[in-house]
Amino acid sequence: MTDRNEPLAAIKSRRNATLSALFAGVPYIRWLGIRFDRRGDELTAILPFDGKLIGNPMLPALHGGVTAAFLEVAAIVELTWSAIWEDMEAGRIAPDPARPETMPHLPKTIDFTVDYLRPGLPRDAYARARVVRSGRRYASVQVEAWQDQRARLFAQATGHFLMPQDD
């Protein structure tokens, strides 16, 4: 685990750099504006509101594809984050987008089912994913998304993923 004498700033810096590196190379994540709030090993995905995300201007409501992509990104990043946590904390890995060989391979989506519970309003959205099962080859993740109240979800999803295999 982490060296107890390592300065807190160095630990936070390593965690933040690793998290940023996970999605730095995915243009669609950047286009959507998704970012992550990290508290220890807990991640909250944040989708800042932008007018380009509206699918139905008459309501207005977030586009269903944007909602699904947001939930899938949250699931993949959480799954990868939980899979690399111990190696990252021990300093065995240090992903660097400038050096592709250091980057962890992301899980591949097998299937992803979204339940749209209510329209996504024109405001910031948040999501948290929970890894239900993670084995060597397969993982299952559940995701919940909300806007103003955590207890009032506007979408939820379940995904199954193929885990990256070591070469």
mmCIF file of C-alpha atoms in Angstrom:
data_model
loop_
_atom_site.group_PDB
_atom_site.id
_atom_site.type_symbol
_atom_site.label_atom_id
_atom_site.label_comp_id
_atom_site.label_asym_id
_atom_site.label_seq_id
_atom_site.Cartn_x
_atom_site.Cartn_y
_atom_site.Cartn_z
ATOM 1 C CA MET A 1 0.000 0.000 0.000
ATOM 2 C CA THR A 2 1.001 3.654 0.142
ATOM 3 C CA ASP A 3 4.234 4.543 1.960
ATOM 4 C CA ARG A 4 3.098 6.046 5.274
ATOM 5 C CA ASN A 5 5.875 8.639 5.036
ATOM 6 C CA GLU A 6 4.884 9.793 1.555
ATOM 7 C CA PRO A 7 3.606 13.400 1.632
ATOM 8 C CA LEU A 8 -0.150 13.758 1.226
ATOM 9 C CA ALA A 9 0.341 16.162 -1.679
ATOM 10 C CA ALA A 10 2.308 13.479 -3.563
ATOM 11 C CA ILE A 11 -0.422 10.877 -2.953
ATOM 12 C CA LYS A 12 -3.163 13.236 -4.144
ATOM 13 C CA SER A 13 -1.124 14.269 -7.152
ATOM 14 C CA ARG A 14 -0.521 10.637 -8.194
ATOM 15 C CA ARG A 15 -4.208 9.769 -7.791
ATOM 16 C CA ASN A 16 -5.375 12.837 -9.733
ATOM 17 C CA ALA A 17 -2.848 12.282 -12.530
ATOM 18 C CA THR A 18 -3.864 8.631 -12.825
ATOM 19 C CA LEU A 19 -7.563 9.499 -12.926
ATOM 20 C CA SER A 20 -7.010 12.175 -15.582
ATOM 21 C CA ALA A 21 -4.927 9.776 -17.652
ATOM 22 C CA LEU A 22 -7.750 7.206 -17.725
ATOM 23 C CA PHE A 23 -9.960 9.317 -19.960
ATOM 24 C CA ALA A 24 -7.522 11.834 -21.454
ATOM 25 C CA GLY A 25 -7.315 9.959 -24.749
ATOM 26 C CA VAL A 26 -11.059 9.668 -25.373
ATOM 27 C CA PRO A 27 -12.239 12.652 -27.477
ATOM 28 C CA TYR A 28 -15.959 12.019 -26.862
ATOM 29 C CA ILE A 29 -15.476 12.285 -23.093
ATOM 30 C CA ARG A 30 -13.750 15.646 -23.609
ATOM 31 C CA TRP A 31 -16.506 16.797 -26.012
ATOM 32 C CA LEU A 32 -19.192 15.924 -23.467
ATOM 33 C CA GLY A 33 -17.192 17.731 -20.772
ATOM 34 C CA ILE A 34 -17.337 14.832 -18.305
ATOM 35 C CA ARG A 35 -15.035 15.164 -15.340
ATOM 36 C CA PHE A 36 -14.658 13.291 -12.066
ATOM 37 C CA ASP A 37 -14.658 14.361 -8.436
ATOM 38 C CA ARG A 38 -12.414 12.060 -6.430
ATOM 39 C CA ARG A 39 -12.624 11.515 -2.690
ATOM 40 C CA GLY A 40 -10.177 8.755 -1.777
ATOM 41 C CA ASP A 41 -11.203 5.802 -3.915
ATOM 42 C CA GLU A 42 -14.765 7.109 -4.454
ATOM 43 C CA LEU A 43 -15.555 8.732 -7.800
ATOM 44 C CA THR A 44 -18.468 10.909 -8.821
ATOM 45 C CA ALA A 45 -18.832 11.597 -12.534
ATOM 46 C CA ILE A 46 -19.978 15.120 -13.383
ATOM 47 C CA LEU A 47 -21.625 16.150 -16.643
ATOM 48 C CA PRO A 48 -21.682 19.965 -16.662
ATOM 49 C CA PHE A 49 -24.697 21.341 -18.489
ATOM 50 C CA ASP A 50 -24.085 22.625 -22.005
ATOM 51 C CA GLY A 51 -26.747 23.555 -24.544
ATOM 52 C CA LYS A 52 -25.247 21.150 -27.096
ATOM 53 C CA LEU A 53 -26.372 18.242 -24.859
ATOM 54 C CA ILE A 54 -30.076 18.995 -25.298
ATOM 55 C CA GLY A 55 -31.931 16.444 -27.393
ATOM 56 C CA ASN A 56 -35.448 17.856 -27.185
ATOM 57 C CA PRO A 57 -35.465 21.666 -27.114
ATOM 58 C CA MET A 58 -39.253 21.703 -26.581
ATOM 59 C CA LEU A 59 -38.940 20.260 -23.043
ATOM 60 C CA PRO A 60 -35.840 20.935 -22.906
ATOM 61 C CA ALA A 61 -34.255 17.601 -21.986
ATOM 62 C CA LEU A 62 -30.829 16.013 -22.203
ATOM 63 C CA HIS A 63 -30.377 13.780 -25.237
ATOM 64 C CA GLY A 64 -30.869 10.101 -24.363
ATOM 65 C CA GLY A 65 -27.606 9.188 -26.094
ATOM 66 C CA VAL A 66 -25.732 11.741 -23.995
ATOM 67 C CA THR A 67 -27.310 10.278 -20.847
ATOM 68 C CA ALA A 68 -26.352 6.727 -21.879
ATOM 69 C CA ALA A 69 -22.803 7.768 -22.782
ATOM 70 C CA PHE A 70 -22.427 9.588 -19.455
ATOM 71 C CA LEU A 71 -23.515 6.488 -17.536
ATOM 72 C CA GLU A 72 -21.282 4.182 -19.593
ATOM 73 C CA VAL A 73 -18.242 6.428 -19.104
ATOM 74 C CA ALA A 74 -18.916 6.509 -15.350
ATOM 75 C CA ALA A 75 -19.096 2.696 -15.300
ATOM 76 C CA ILE A 76 -15.916 2.145 -17.331
ATOM 77 C CA VAL A 77 -13.858 4.672 -15.368
ATOM 78 C CA GLU A 78 -15.075 3.294 -12.012
ATOM 79 C CA LEU A 79 -14.341 -0.265 -13.093
ATOM 80 C CA THR A 80 -10.850 0.641 -14.301
ATOM 81 C CA TRP A 81 -10.184 2.796 -11.227
ATOM 82 C CA SER A 82 -11.106 -0.036 -8.864
ATOM 83 C CA ALA A 83 -9.042 -2.536 -10.885
ATOM 84 C CA ILE A 84 -5.845 -0.439 -10.813
ATOM 85 C CA TRP A 85 -6.228 1.049 -7.305
ATOM 86 C CA GLU A 86 -3.800 -1.263 -5.485
ATOM 87 C CA ASP A 87 -1.105 -1.028 -8.178
ATOM 88 C CA MET A 88 -1.476 2.749 -8.333
ATOM 89 C CA GLU A 89 -1.295 3.127 -4.561
ATOM 90 C CA ALA A 90 1.803 0.930 -4.408
ATOM 91 C CA GLY A 91 3.440 2.969 -7.185
ATOM 92 C CA ARG A 92 3.666 -0.048 -9.520
ATOM 93 C CA ILE A 93 1.853 1.857 -12.259
ATOM 94 C CA ALA A 94 1.892 5.502 -13.284
ATOM 95 C CA PRO A 95 -0.260 5.999 -16.392
ATOM 96 C CA ASP A 96 0.987 8.753 -18.695
ATOM 97 C CA PRO A 97 -1.002 9.593 -21.854
ATOM 98 C CA ALA A 98 2.258 10.706 -23.507
ATOM 99 C CA ARG A 99 3.565 7.144 -23.077
ATOM 100 C CA PRO A 100 0.828 4.797 -24.377
ATOM 101 C CA GLU A 101 2.597 1.690 -23.062
ATOM 102 C CA THR A 102 1.939 2.896 -19.480
ATOM 103 C CA MET A 103 -1.810 3.271 -19.992
ATOM 104 C CA PRO A 104 -4.154 0.615 -18.608
ATOM 105 C CA HIS A 105 -6.435 -1.004 -21.159
ATOM 106 C CA LEU A 106 -10.068 -0.110 -20.605
ATOM 107 C CA PRO A 107 -12.774 -2.767 -20.250
ATOM 108 C CA LYS A 108 -14.879 -3.440 -23.361
ATOM 109 C CA THR A 109 -18.643 -3.129 -23.139
ATOM 110 C CA ILE A 110 -20.521 -6.408 -23.650
ATOM 111 C CA ASP A 111 -23.949 -4.902 -23.034
ATOM 112 C CA PHE A 112 -25.305 -1.795 -21.386
ATOM 113 C CA THR A 113 -28.946 -1.293 -20.385
ATOM 114 C CA VAL A 114 -30.208 2.168 -19.445
ATOM 115 C CA ASP A 115 -33.434 2.893 -17.581
ATOM 116 C CA TYR A 116 -34.592 6.451 -18.294
ATOM 117 C CA LEU A 117 -36.591 7.343 -15.204
ATOM 118 C CA ARG A 118 -37.424 10.984 -16.040
ATOM 119 C CA PRO A 119 -36.145 13.641 -18.430
ATOM 120 C CA GLY A 120 -32.672 14.989 -17.728
ATOM 121 C CA LEU A 121 -33.139 18.690 -17.066
ATOM 122 C CA PRO A 122 -30.920 21.449 -18.480
ATOM 123 C CA ARG A 123 -28.522 21.437 -15.534
ATOM 124 C CA ASP A 124 -25.464 19.588 -14.246
ATOM 125 C CA ALA A 125 -25.785 15.829 -13.804
ATOM 126 C CA TYR A 126 -23.921 13.470 -11.483
ATOM 127 C CA ALA A 127 -23.371 9.725 -11.536
ATOM 128 C CA ARG A 128 -21.841 7.069 -9.329
ATOM 129 C CA ALA A 129 -21.044 3.569 -10.389
ATOM 130 C CA ARG A 130 -20.750 0.474 -8.235
ATOM 131 C CA VAL A 131 -18.858 -2.610 -9.283
ATOM 132 C CA VAL A 132 -21.152 -5.539 -8.532
ATOM 133 C CA ARG A 133 -18.791 -8.257 -9.729
ATOM 134 C CA SER A 134 -15.296 -8.090 -11.091
ATOM 135 C CA GLY A 135 -13.451 -11.202 -12.136
ATOM 136 C CA ARG A 136 -10.469 -11.811 -14.369
ATOM 137 C CA ARG A 137 -12.529 -11.873 -17.576
ATOM 138 C CA TYR A 138 -15.922 -10.332 -16.788
ATOM 139 C CA ALA A 139 -17.363 -7.534 -14.676
ATOM 140 C CA SER A 140 -20.816 -6.181 -13.860
ATOM 141 C CA VAL A 141 -21.435 -2.546 -12.898
ATOM 142 C CA GLN A 142 -24.504 -0.564 -11.816
ATOM 143 C CA VAL A 143 -24.723 3.210 -12.271
ATOM 144 C CA GLU A 144 -27.106 5.828 -10.901
ATOM 145 C CA ALA A 145 -27.499 9.387 -12.219
ATOM 146 C CA TRP A 146 -29.181 12.362 -10.590
ATOM 147 C CA GLN A 147 -29.261 16.118 -10.847
ATOM 148 C CA ASP A 148 -30.522 18.118 -7.885
ATOM 149 C CA GLN A 149 -31.274 15.332 -5.405
ATOM 150 C CA ARG A 150 -29.326 12.101 -5.093
ATOM 151 C CA ALA A 151 -32.485 10.247 -4.057
ATOM 152 C CA ARG A 152 -34.308 11.413 -7.221
ATOM 153 C CA LEU A 153 -32.576 9.543 -10.036
ATOM 154 C CA PHE A 154 -33.205 10.516 -13.642
ATOM 155 C CA ALA A 155 -31.467 7.423 -15.083
ATOM 156 C CA GLN A 156 -29.823 4.204 -13.996
ATOM 157 C CA ALA A 157 -27.942 1.521 -15.870
ATOM 158 C CA THR A 158 -26.443 -1.929 -15.649
ATOM 159 C CA GLY A 159 -23.447 -2.880 -17.737
ATOM 160 C CA HIS A 160 -21.423 -6.006 -18.363
ATOM 161 C CA PHE A 161 -17.830 -5.665 -19.442
ATOM 162 C CA LEU A 162 -15.007 -7.786 -20.788
ATOM 163 C CA MET A 163 -11.951 -7.127 -18.661
ATOM 164 C CA PRO A 164 -8.622 -6.435 -20.383
ATOM 165 C CA GLN A 165 -6.316 -9.437 -20.449
ATOM 166 C CA ASP A 166 -2.623 -9.241 -19.617
ATOM 167 C CA ASP A 167 -0.432 -10.029 -22.587
#
